[in-house]
Amino acid sequence: MAFEKIIVLDFGGQYAHLIARRIREAGVKSEVFPCSATAQELKALECDLGSKIKGIVFSGGPSGVYEENAPECDPQILDLGVPVLGLCFGHQLIAKLLGGRVEKGAGEYGVAQLEIRKESPVFEGLDARQSVWMSHGDSVVEPPQGFDVLAGTPECGVAAFGNGSIFGLQFHPEVTHTENGQKMISNFVLEVCRCEKNWGIEDFAEKSVLEIKKQVGSSKAIIALSGGVDSSVATVLGSLAMGKNLTAVYVDNGFMRKGETDFVKKTFEQHFELNLIVVDAKERFFEAVRGVTDPEQKRKIIGCEFIRVFEEEARKINADYLFQGTIYPDRIESGSSKHSSTIKTHHNVGGLPEDIEFKGIIEPLTDLYKDEVRKVGENLDLPKQIVWRQPFPGPGLAVRIVGDVTPQKVKLLQEADAIVRETVLRYGVEDKIWQYFAVLTGTKSTGVKGDSRMYGDTVAIRMVESSDAMTAGFFKPDWALLEEISTRITNTLPEVTRVVYDITHKPPATIEWE
Ligand code: XMP
């Protein structure tokens, strides 16, 4: 079945992919392309895949349109004869390309009150006053000739313009802070682009299995299975497409949580008919990170070592392809878009070495967010304890130990982490917390144990609420829960003299400490 789709051109904004996701939530297929894609390339794509492009959205971006090196796009995209919607930077770029005027202004950041001044299909069904989310320095002060000003805010006279098929919105309808943003996006794709509402996450597994079959044919592949929801869902999709031609490889790198390897082995042997290999690679990983203190280097070394282990396993069974459970936030934070910045190198993306032996890497979940992956997992009937597991980073406890990583430190952290997990489960609050774990901070502090002075380790507890890991807020647990964690850790782990609670949101902190 050929799907109609909307293309999102990525100008480097953190939200480019969120736009695609909102379009999918409106029931229409959507894909993100770099802003360098030309009108010709987009047309060619349509022919290749047989899926009709019904509209294009220009994303926001970190630059101003007149800045040196600001991203541009092929102006012919505006002549393709399909509706275009520009958001924030995209709104300003359309104005610039079509002869409107963009100027430096006072800027607006956060919620703004929008007044809709002229009827338009994008605002169909909405009240004249809307709460919207802004984040811009420059502003469009005059729309291109032939375009109407559709809405404004007290600070921004041209917060929306349009001519029936090309529209610009200065604000971000894709973020939840814009109250009716989803309705505006649905209006654009359904009313302006006239797309059929026929895409849903329910169809994802079926289409993904077909695509994998097409890609790998009768070749063999291995999948990096960590036991988290992402790699588990990717494993099930791969095995539905390839059967026994797929082998799952679980690497015990020594940085796993207490009991993790047994859990993964048992769960997968019990629930799935899979070739599963468990590789004990503890020694080589410890050796590889010995003395390394820089977090980015640690991540890269671990990513590289993972690939080497997988290559060795692949050689043994003649596998050509490597599957990974990479999801979208892994990519965006690893700086996958040319104009976005690298936040940290996720081991399964930016941590890969350049010289890999595989014919190809297959990442069926690369466009999805975690909650979408969980929906796919539920649709595939994966056990609840897998679908709702808290996320765990590929480099494992190594990025929760600040400074160099040793087997003794890992052992200590495993015990502290197990106490956090057990206590959270006993208080029955696990469903409210996105991630909860312990960190070995690398800071020594003075304590008194027995009647003696002790200069010991400081353990931090991190618990965050989130829906997609792109942003997170620190969780506010009962004092009793924290007290119990702290007491158990200091009582049972003689090396620890202090336990602290991390009260930082993301941003500015990231969820993991390294
Ligand atoms: P940060 O620390 O960037 O984490 O706020 C966002 C989410 O990603 C997880 N994370 C990783 N997952 N490989 C992964 O598969 C990695 O290298 C990695 N680093 C962080 C983190 O646990 C959180 O859920």
PDB file of N, CA, C and O in Angstrom, residues 225 227 250 259-274 276 278 383 385-386 389:
ATOM      1  N   LEU A 225      21.286  -7.294  21.580  1.00  0.00           N
ATOM      2  CA  LEU A 225      20.163  -7.324  22.524  1.00  0.00           C
ATOM      3  C   LEU A 225      20.663  -6.947  23.918  1.00  0.00           C
ATOM      4  O   LEU A 225      21.537  -7.610  24.473  1.00  0.00           O
ATOM      5  N   GLY A 227      18.283  -6.149  26.393  1.00  0.00           N
ATOM      6  CA  GLY A 227      17.227  -6.479  27.359  1.00  0.00           C
ATOM      7  C   GLY A 227      16.331  -5.291  27.654  1.00  0.00           C
ATOM      8  O   GLY A 227      15.323  -5.417  28.320  1.00  0.00           O
ATOM      9  N   TYR A 250      23.759 -10.983  23.351  1.00  0.00           N
ATOM     10  CA  TYR A 250      23.749 -10.161  24.559  1.00  0.00           C
ATOM     11  C   TYR A 250      25.183 -10.122  25.074  1.00  0.00           C
ATOM     12  O   TYR A 250      25.795 -11.159  25.319  1.00  0.00           O
ATOM     13  N   GLY A 259      22.142  -8.646  38.564  1.00  0.00           N
ATOM     14  CA  GLY A 259      21.115  -9.615  38.151  1.00  0.00           C
ATOM     15  C   GLY A 259      20.651  -9.473  36.708  1.00  0.00           C
ATOM     16  O   GLY A 259      19.814 -10.231  36.234  1.00  0.00           O
ATOM     17  N   GLU A 260      21.220  -8.483  35.980  1.00  0.00           N
ATOM     18  CA  GLU A 260      20.734  -8.168  34.633  1.00  0.00           C
ATOM     19  C   GLU A 260      20.901  -9.341  33.649  1.00  0.00           C
ATOM     20  O   GLU A 260      19.981  -9.705  32.926  1.00  0.00           O
ATOM     21  N   THR A 261      22.086  -9.917  33.644  1.00  0.00           N
ATOM     22  CA  THR A 261      22.374 -10.957  32.647  1.00  0.00           C
ATOM     23  C   THR A 261      21.431 -12.153  32.828  1.00  0.00           C
ATOM     24  O   THR A 261      20.869 -12.667  31.857  1.00  0.00           O
ATOM     25  N   ASP A 262      21.192 -12.545  34.070  1.00  0.00           N
ATOM     26  CA  ASP A 262      20.276 -13.665  34.327  1.00  0.00           C
ATOM     27  C   ASP A 262      18.864 -13.320  33.892  1.00  0.00           C
ATOM     28  O   ASP A 262      18.160 -14.139  33.300  1.00  0.00           O
ATOM     29  N   PHE A 263      18.449 -12.068  34.186  1.00  0.00           N
ATOM     30  CA  PHE A 263      17.096 -11.639  33.831  1.00  0.00           C
ATOM     31  C   PHE A 263      16.883 -11.745  32.311  1.00  0.00           C
ATOM     32  O   PHE A 263      15.902 -12.303  31.833  1.00  0.00           O
ATOM     33  N   VAL A 264      17.841 -11.207  31.560  1.00  0.00           N
ATOM     34  CA  VAL A 264      17.696 -11.195  30.104  1.00  0.00           C
ATOM     35  C   VAL A 264      17.667 -12.623  29.564  1.00  0.00           C
ATOM     36  O   VAL A 264      16.810 -12.980  28.744  1.00  0.00           O
ATOM     37  N   LYS A 265      18.591 -13.437  30.053  1.00  0.00           N
ATOM     38  CA  LYS A 265      18.668 -14.818  29.584  1.00  0.00           C
ATOM     39  C   LYS A 265      17.349 -15.551  29.831  1.00  0.00           C
ATOM     40  O   LYS A 265      16.759 -16.132  28.915  1.00  0.00           O
ATOM     41  N   LYS A 266      16.883 -15.446  31.068  1.00  0.00           N
ATOM     42  CA  LYS A 266      15.646 -16.166  31.437  1.00  0.00           C
ATOM     43  C   LYS A 266      14.469 -15.669  30.633  1.00  0.00           C
ATOM     44  O   LYS A 266      13.709 -16.447  30.061  1.00  0.00           O
ATOM     45  N   THR A 267      14.306 -14.327  30.579  1.00  0.00           N
ATOM     46  CA  THR A 267      13.126 -13.767  29.905  1.00  0.00           C
ATOM     47  C   THR A 267      13.093 -14.179  28.441  1.00  0.00           C
ATOM     48  O   THR A 267      12.052 -14.580  27.920  1.00  0.00           O
ATOM     49  N   PHE A 268      14.238 -14.072  27.785  1.00  0.00           N
ATOM     50  CA  PHE A 268      14.201 -14.358  26.343  1.00  0.00           C
ATOM     51  C   PHE A 268      14.093 -15.848  26.054  1.00  0.00           C
ATOM     52  O   PHE A 268      13.440 -16.249  25.098  1.00  0.00           O
ATOM     53  N   GLU A 269      14.695 -16.664  26.904  1.00  0.00           N
ATOM     54  CA  GLU A 269      14.564 -18.102  26.668  1.00  0.00           C
ATOM     55  C   GLU A 269      13.122 -18.551  26.917  1.00  0.00           C
ATOM     56  O   GLU A 269      12.602 -19.417  26.230  1.00  0.00           O
ATOM     57  N   GLN A 270      12.485 -17.893  27.883  1.00  0.00           N
ATOM     58  CA  GLN A 270      11.118 -18.271  28.253  1.00  0.00           C
ATOM     59  C   GLN A 270      10.099 -17.813  27.206  1.00  0.00           C
ATOM     60  O   GLN A 270       9.172 -18.517  26.879  1.00  0.00           O
ATOM     61  N   HIS A 271      10.271 -16.589  26.704  1.00  0.00           N
ATOM     62  CA  HIS A 271       9.207 -15.993  25.880  1.00  0.00           C
ATOM     63  C   HIS A 271       9.422 -16.064  24.371  1.00  0.00           C
ATOM     64  O   HIS A 271       8.493 -15.841  23.617  1.00  0.00           O
ATOM     65  N   PHE A 272      10.640 -16.268  23.937  1.00  0.00           N
ATOM     66  CA  PHE A 272      10.871 -16.171  22.496  1.00  0.00           C
ATOM     67  C   PHE A 272      11.630 -17.365  21.958  1.00  0.00           C
ATOM     68  O   PHE A 272      12.462 -17.934  22.655  1.00  0.00           O
ATOM     69  N   GLU A 273      11.316 -17.667  20.697  1.00  0.00           N
ATOM     70  CA  GLU A 273      12.093 -18.715  20.034  1.00  0.00           C
ATOM     71  C   GLU A 273      13.177 -18.044  19.236  1.00  0.00           C
ATOM     72  O   GLU A 273      12.951 -17.541  18.145  1.00  0.00           O
ATOM     73  N   LEU A 274      14.335 -17.972  19.803  1.00  0.00           N
ATOM     74  CA  LEU A 274      15.389 -17.148  19.221  1.00  0.00           C
ATOM     75  C   LEU A 274      16.721 -17.859  19.363  1.00  0.00           C
ATOM     76  O   LEU A 274      16.918 -18.576  20.331  1.00  0.00           O
ATOM     77  N   LEU A 276      19.944 -17.251  20.860  1.00  0.00           N
ATOM     78  CA  LEU A 276      20.479 -16.233  21.779  1.00  0.00           C
ATOM     79  C   LEU A 276      21.877 -16.645  22.240  1.00  0.00           C
ATOM     80  O   LEU A 276      22.072 -17.754  22.750  1.00  0.00           O
ATOM     81  N   VAL A 278      25.003 -15.452  24.756  1.00  0.00           N
ATOM     82  CA  VAL A 278      25.428 -14.523  25.810  1.00  0.00           C
ATOM     83  C   VAL A 278      26.957 -14.529  25.822  1.00  0.00           C
ATOM     84  O   VAL A 278      27.587 -15.575  25.979  1.00  0.00           O
ATOM     85  N   PRO A 383       6.270  -9.210  26.907  1.00  0.00           N
ATOM     86  CA  PRO A 383       5.898  -9.213  28.330  1.00  0.00           C
ATOM     87  C   PRO A 383       6.007  -7.806  28.931  1.00  0.00           C
ATOM     88  O   PRO A 383       6.894  -7.024  28.561  1.00  0.00           O
ATOM     89  N   GLN A 385       7.031  -6.790  31.746  1.00  0.00           N
ATOM     90  CA  GLN A 385       8.276  -6.415  32.434  1.00  0.00           C
ATOM     91  C   GLN A 385       9.367  -5.976  31.463  1.00  0.00           C
ATOM     92  O   GLN A 385      10.358  -5.372  31.869  1.00  0.00           O
ATOM     93  N   ILE A 386       9.203  -6.285  30.175  1.00  0.00           N
ATOM     94  CA  ILE A 386      10.156  -5.783  29.188  1.00  0.00           C
ATOM     95  C   ILE A 386       9.672  -4.424  28.670  1.00  0.00           C
ATOM     96  O   ILE A 386      10.428  -3.452  28.628  1.00  0.00           O
ATOM     97  N   ARG A 389      10.161  -1.628  31.256  1.00  0.00           N
ATOM     98  CA  ARG A 389      11.440  -1.507  31.976  1.00  0.00           C
ATOM     99  C   ARG A 389      11.925  -0.077  31.901  1.00  0.00           C
ATOM    100  O   ARG A 389      11.756   0.589  30.884  1.00  0.00           O
TER     101      ARG A 389
END
